[in-house]
Amino acid sequence: MSLPVKVMRDGLLEKRSSGLLQLWKKKRCVLTEDGLRLHSCRGGGGDAAGSAWSPKAKELRFERMTTVDCVEYKRGLVYFTVVMATGKEIDFRCRQDGAPWNAEIALALVRFKNLQAVRTGRNRYLSAHLGAHLGTHLGGAHLGTHLGSTGEDEEL
């Protein structure tokens, strides 16, 4: 059973295709706490609310994302690149209206990485202290009595 994901932003972005012509394709993008979901438009232009968006989405998860960079402003559009851990670069563009997508994606990525670092630090702390705590209780009380004698100090 999966928990519902908090949607931070939902709207249109254009993604540059990786094909030979590198055309810009409209995508419905959903920014969540876990990453960015890209839905393709089935049929029409993809602008209108009546457009049919594919229920199947490509997901760019923050755990596999490195950075958002290469921001450029041209003719009312913001161009930016999402860099994945594999080194793959994915180019996007959007209108400059309101809060730009690149800033929201970058902030969400930083928030995700910070939470991940806190969890990792907490887990290391707990395992180190819990391991030491268990080692003193188990090692001193039980391990010595269960191992028995090695026979070196005993006379036959």
PDB file of C-alpha atoms in Angstrom:
ATOM      1  CA  MET A   1       0.000   0.000   0.000  1.00  0.00           C
ATOM      2  CA  SER A   2       1.539   3.304  -1.055  1.00  0.00           C
ATOM      3  CA  LEU A   3       1.004   6.555   0.763  1.00  0.00           C
ATOM      4  CA  PRO A   4      -0.420   9.551  -1.123  1.00  0.00           C
ATOM      5  CA  VAL A   5       2.281  11.868  -2.425  1.00  0.00           C
ATOM      6  CA  LYS A   6       2.132  15.601  -1.756  1.00  0.00           C
ATOM      7  CA  VAL A   7       1.902  17.537  -5.028  1.00  0.00           C
ATOM      8  CA  MET A   8       3.944  20.730  -4.843  1.00  0.00           C
ATOM      9  CA  ARG A   9       3.239  21.974  -8.367  1.00  0.00           C
ATOM     10  CA  ASP A  10       1.345  20.796 -11.432  1.00  0.00           C
ATOM     11  CA  GLY A  11       1.615  22.400 -14.854  1.00  0.00           C
ATOM     12  CA  LEU A  12       3.167  22.512 -18.307  1.00  0.00           C
ATOM     13  CA  LEU A  13       6.821  22.267 -19.206  1.00  0.00           C
ATOM     14  CA  GLU A  14       8.486  21.609 -22.515  1.00  0.00           C
ATOM     15  CA  LYS A  15      11.127  18.882 -22.670  1.00  0.00           C
ATOM     16  CA  ARG A  16      13.708  18.648 -25.424  1.00  0.00           C
ATOM     17  CA  SER A  17      13.549  15.224 -27.067  1.00  0.00           C
ATOM     18  CA  SER A  18      16.719  13.165 -27.217  1.00  0.00           C
ATOM     19  CA  GLY A  19      16.123  12.280 -30.871  1.00  0.00           C
ATOM     20  CA  LEU A  20      18.013  13.546 -33.870  1.00  0.00           C
ATOM     21  CA  LEU A  21      15.837  16.653 -34.340  1.00  0.00           C
ATOM     22  CA  GLN A  22      15.694  17.496 -30.602  1.00  0.00           C
ATOM     23  CA  LEU A  23      12.168  18.883 -30.789  1.00  0.00           C
ATOM     24  CA  TRP A  24      10.481  20.529 -27.810  1.00  0.00           C
ATOM     25  CA  LYS A  25       7.551  18.426 -26.567  1.00  0.00           C
ATOM     26  CA  LYS A  26       4.909  19.645 -24.118  1.00  0.00           C
ATOM     27  CA  LYS A  27       4.651  17.635 -20.922  1.00  0.00           C
ATOM     28  CA  ARG A  28       2.318  17.873 -17.998  1.00  0.00           C
ATOM     29  CA  CYS A  29       4.692  17.925 -15.046  1.00  0.00           C
ATOM     30  CA  VAL A  30       3.822  17.079 -11.481  1.00  0.00           C
ATOM     31  CA  LEU A  31       6.402  18.080  -8.874  1.00  0.00           C
ATOM     32  CA  THR A  32       6.175  15.988  -5.698  1.00  0.00           C
ATOM     33  CA  GLU A  33       8.319  15.501  -2.602  1.00  0.00           C
ATOM     34  CA  ASP A  34       9.940  12.507  -4.340  1.00  0.00           C
ATOM     35  CA  GLY A  35      10.637  13.938  -7.784  1.00  0.00           C
ATOM     36  CA  LEU A  36       9.177  15.104 -11.068  1.00  0.00           C
ATOM     37  CA  ARG A  37       6.593  13.130 -13.057  1.00  0.00           C
ATOM     38  CA  LEU A  38       6.318  13.775 -16.791  1.00  0.00           C
ATOM     39  CA  HIS A  39       3.041  12.943 -18.562  1.00  0.00           C
ATOM     40  CA  SER A  40       2.861  12.981 -22.355  1.00  0.00           C
ATOM     41  CA  CYS A  41      -0.043  14.510 -24.231  1.00  0.00           C
ATOM     42  CA  ARG A  42      -2.140  12.049 -26.220  1.00  0.00           C
ATOM     43  CA  GLY A  43      -3.427  13.641 -29.387  1.00  0.00           C
ATOM     44  CA  GLY A  44      -3.932  17.457 -29.458  1.00  0.00           C
ATOM     45  CA  GLY A  45      -1.619  20.298 -28.591  1.00  0.00           C
ATOM     46  CA  GLY A  46      -1.576  19.777 -24.847  1.00  0.00           C
ATOM     47  CA  ASP A  47      -2.372  23.375 -23.897  1.00  0.00           C
ATOM     48  CA  ALA A  48      -6.026  23.147 -23.014  1.00  0.00           C
ATOM     49  CA  ALA A  49      -7.598  21.675 -19.939  1.00  0.00           C
ATOM     50  CA  GLY A  50      -9.502  19.319 -22.250  1.00  0.00           C
ATOM     51  CA  SER A  51      -6.286  17.685 -23.519  1.00  0.00           C
ATOM     52  CA  ALA A  52      -5.889  14.013 -22.858  1.00  0.00           C
ATOM     53  CA  TRP A  53      -2.800  13.342 -20.752  1.00  0.00           C
ATOM     54  CA  SER A  54      -1.308   9.889 -20.596  1.00  0.00           C
ATOM     55  CA  PRO A  55      -1.877   8.246 -17.193  1.00  0.00           C
ATOM     56  CA  LYS A  56       1.538   6.614 -17.576  1.00  0.00           C
ATOM     57  CA  ALA A  57       4.325   8.935 -16.450  1.00  0.00           C
ATOM     58  CA  LYS A  58       8.080   9.002 -16.657  1.00  0.00           C
ATOM     59  CA  GLU A  59       9.422   9.710 -13.198  1.00  0.00           C
ATOM     60  CA  LEU A  60      12.599  11.626 -12.453  1.00  0.00           C
ATOM     61  CA  ARG A  61      13.221  10.730  -8.810  1.00  0.00           C
ATOM     62  CA  PHE A  62      15.258  13.055  -6.595  1.00  0.00           C
ATOM     63  CA  GLU A  63      17.325  10.151  -5.297  1.00  0.00           C
ATOM     64  CA  ARG A  64      18.694   9.775  -8.842  1.00  0.00           C
ATOM     65  CA  MET A  65      18.925  13.517  -9.555  1.00  0.00           C
ATOM     66  CA  THR A  66      22.143  15.471  -9.028  1.00  0.00           C
ATOM     67  CA  THR A  67      21.329  19.094  -9.771  1.00  0.00           C
ATOM     68  CA  VAL A  68      19.257  21.632 -11.681  1.00  0.00           C
ATOM     69  CA  ASP A  69      21.445  24.055 -13.587  1.00  0.00           C
ATOM     70  CA  CYS A  70      22.286  25.814 -16.840  1.00  0.00           C
ATOM     71  CA  VAL A  71      19.576  28.458 -16.442  1.00  0.00           C
ATOM     72  CA  GLU A  72      19.115  30.840 -19.347  1.00  0.00           C
ATOM     73  CA  TYR A  73      16.434  33.440 -20.015  1.00  0.00           C
ATOM     74  CA  LYS A  74      15.457  34.091 -23.655  1.00  0.00           C
ATOM     75  CA  ARG A  75      12.383  35.690 -25.245  1.00  0.00           C
ATOM     76  CA  GLY A  76      10.123  35.173 -22.234  1.00  0.00           C
ATOM     77  CA  LEU A  77      11.250  31.570 -21.622  1.00  0.00           C
ATOM     78  CA  VAL A  78      13.420  29.976 -18.931  1.00  0.00           C
ATOM     79  CA  TYR A  79      15.725  27.199 -20.167  1.00  0.00           C
ATOM     80  CA  PHE A  80      17.215  24.801 -17.623  1.00  0.00           C
ATOM     81  CA  THR A  81      18.816  21.370 -17.349  1.00  0.00           C
ATOM     82  CA  VAL A  82      18.173  18.571 -14.889  1.00  0.00           C
ATOM     83  CA  VAL A  83      21.305  16.464 -14.367  1.00  0.00           C
ATOM     84  CA  MET A  84      20.828  12.856 -13.293  1.00  0.00           C
ATOM     85  CA  ALA A  85      23.304  10.770 -11.253  1.00  0.00           C
ATOM     86  CA  THR A  86      24.148   8.805 -14.414  1.00  0.00           C
ATOM     87  CA  GLY A  87      25.335  12.039 -16.056  1.00  0.00           C
ATOM     88  CA  LYS A  88      22.313  12.234 -18.340  1.00  0.00           C
ATOM     89  CA  GLU A  89      21.152  15.805 -18.927  1.00  0.00           C
ATOM     90  CA  ILE A  90      17.492  16.573 -19.595  1.00  0.00           C
ATOM     91  CA  ASP A  91      16.646  19.985 -21.018  1.00  0.00           C
ATOM     92  CA  PHE A  92      13.438  21.839 -20.190  1.00  0.00           C
ATOM     93  CA  ARG A  93      11.923  25.214 -20.892  1.00  0.00           C
ATOM     94  CA  CYS A  94       8.942  27.086 -19.508  1.00  0.00           C
ATOM     95  CA  ARG A  95       7.399  30.554 -19.526  1.00  0.00           C
ATOM     96  CA  GLN A  96       8.803  33.135 -17.144  1.00  0.00           C
ATOM     97  CA  ASP A  97       5.347  33.698 -15.593  1.00  0.00           C
ATOM     98  CA  GLY A  98       5.286  33.481 -11.809  1.00  0.00           C
ATOM     99  CA  ALA A  99       7.731  31.286  -9.912  1.00  0.00           C
ATOM    100  CA  PRO A 100       9.973  29.501 -12.419  1.00  0.00           C
ATOM    101  CA  TRP A 101       9.902  25.706 -12.462  1.00  0.00           C
ATOM    102  CA  ASN A 102      13.671  25.412 -12.212  1.00  0.00           C
ATOM    103  CA  ALA A 103      13.699  27.206  -8.842  1.00  0.00           C
ATOM    104  CA  GLU A 104      10.903  25.043  -7.435  1.00  0.00           C
ATOM    105  CA  ILE A 105      12.546  21.832  -8.657  1.00  0.00           C
ATOM    106  CA  ALA A 106      15.921  22.922  -7.238  1.00  0.00           C
ATOM    107  CA  LEU A 107      14.402  23.793  -3.842  1.00  0.00           C
ATOM    108  CA  ALA A 108      12.513  20.497  -3.693  1.00  0.00           C
ATOM    109  CA  LEU A 109      15.728  18.635  -4.602  1.00  0.00           C
ATOM    110  CA  VAL A 110      17.671  20.413  -1.831  1.00  0.00           C
ATOM    111  CA  ARG A 111      14.881  19.663   0.657  1.00  0.00           C
ATOM    112  CA  PHE A 112      14.924  15.970  -0.362  1.00  0.00           C
ATOM    113  CA  LYS A 113      18.733  15.692  -0.118  1.00  0.00           C
ATOM    114  CA  ASN A 114      18.725  17.416   3.293  1.00  0.00           C
ATOM    115  CA  LEU A 115      16.089  15.021   4.647  1.00  0.00           C
ATOM    116  CA  GLN A 116      18.060  12.110   3.232  1.00  0.00           C
ATOM    117  CA  ALA A 117      21.238  13.356   4.968  1.00  0.00           C
ATOM    118  CA  VAL A 118      19.419  13.780   8.288  1.00  0.00           C
ATOM    119  CA  ARG A 119      18.008  10.239   8.048  1.00  0.00           C
ATOM    120  CA  THR A 120      21.429   8.818   7.159  1.00  0.00           C
ATOM    121  CA  GLY A 121      23.068  10.661  10.057  1.00  0.00           C
ATOM    122  CA  ARG A 122      20.343   9.566  12.457  1.00  0.00           C
ATOM    123  CA  ASN A 123      20.646   5.936  11.302  1.00  0.00           C
ATOM    124  CA  ARG A 124      24.439   6.004  11.722  1.00  0.00           C
ATOM    125  CA  TYR A 125      24.094   7.532  15.169  1.00  0.00           C
ATOM    126  CA  LEU A 126      21.467   5.008  16.229  1.00  0.00           C
ATOM    127  CA  SER A 127      23.335   2.001  14.861  1.00  0.00           C
ATOM    128  CA  ALA A 128      26.616   3.120  16.464  1.00  0.00           C
ATOM    129  CA  HIS A 129      25.068   3.826  19.860  1.00  0.00           C
ATOM    130  CA  LEU A 130      22.603   0.970  19.796  1.00  0.00           C
ATOM    131  CA  GLY A 131      25.340  -1.421  18.652  1.00  0.00           C
ATOM    132  CA  ALA A 132      27.646  -0.294  21.451  1.00  0.00           C
ATOM    133  CA  HIS A 133      24.791  -0.505  23.948  1.00  0.00           C
ATOM    134  CA  LEU A 134      23.820  -4.010  22.836  1.00  0.00           C
ATOM    135  CA  GLY A 135      27.472  -5.090  22.711  1.00  0.00           C
ATOM    136  CA  THR A 136      28.072  -4.189  26.351  1.00  0.00           C
ATOM    137  CA  HIS A 137      24.890  -5.875  27.508  1.00  0.00           C
ATOM    138  CA  LEU A 138      25.155  -8.973  25.361  1.00  0.00           C
ATOM    139  CA  GLY A 139      28.927  -9.300  25.396  1.00  0.00           C
ATOM    140  CA  GLY A 140      29.445  -8.961  29.103  1.00  0.00           C
ATOM    141  CA  ALA A 141      26.407 -10.825  30.349  1.00  0.00           C
ATOM    142  CA  HIS A 142      25.892 -13.614  27.891  1.00  0.00           C
ATOM    143  CA  LEU A 143      28.727 -14.147  25.452  1.00  0.00           C
ATOM    144  CA  GLY A 144      31.360 -14.977  28.046  1.00  0.00           C
ATOM    145  CA  THR A 145      29.142 -17.531  29.784  1.00  0.00           C
ATOM    146  CA  HIS A 146      27.964 -19.201  26.607  1.00  0.00           C
ATOM    147  CA  LEU A 147      31.379 -19.637  25.024  1.00  0.00           C
ATOM    148  CA  GLY A 148      32.685 -21.832  27.789  1.00  0.00           C
ATOM    149  CA  SER A 149      36.289 -22.615  28.616  1.00  0.00           C
ATOM    150  CA  THR A 150      39.026 -22.898  26.032  1.00  0.00           C
ATOM    151  CA  GLY A 151      40.804 -25.432  28.184  1.00  0.00           C
ATOM    152  CA  GLU A 152      44.082 -23.523  28.293  1.00  0.00           C
ATOM    153  CA  ASP A 153      43.922 -22.677  31.979  1.00  0.00           C
ATOM    154  CA  GLU A 154      42.584 -26.022  33.166  1.00  0.00           C
ATOM    155  CA  GLU A 155      44.634 -28.902  34.425  1.00  0.00           C
ATOM    156  CA  LEU A 156      43.680 -32.388  33.372  1.00  0.00           C
TER     157      LEU A 156
END
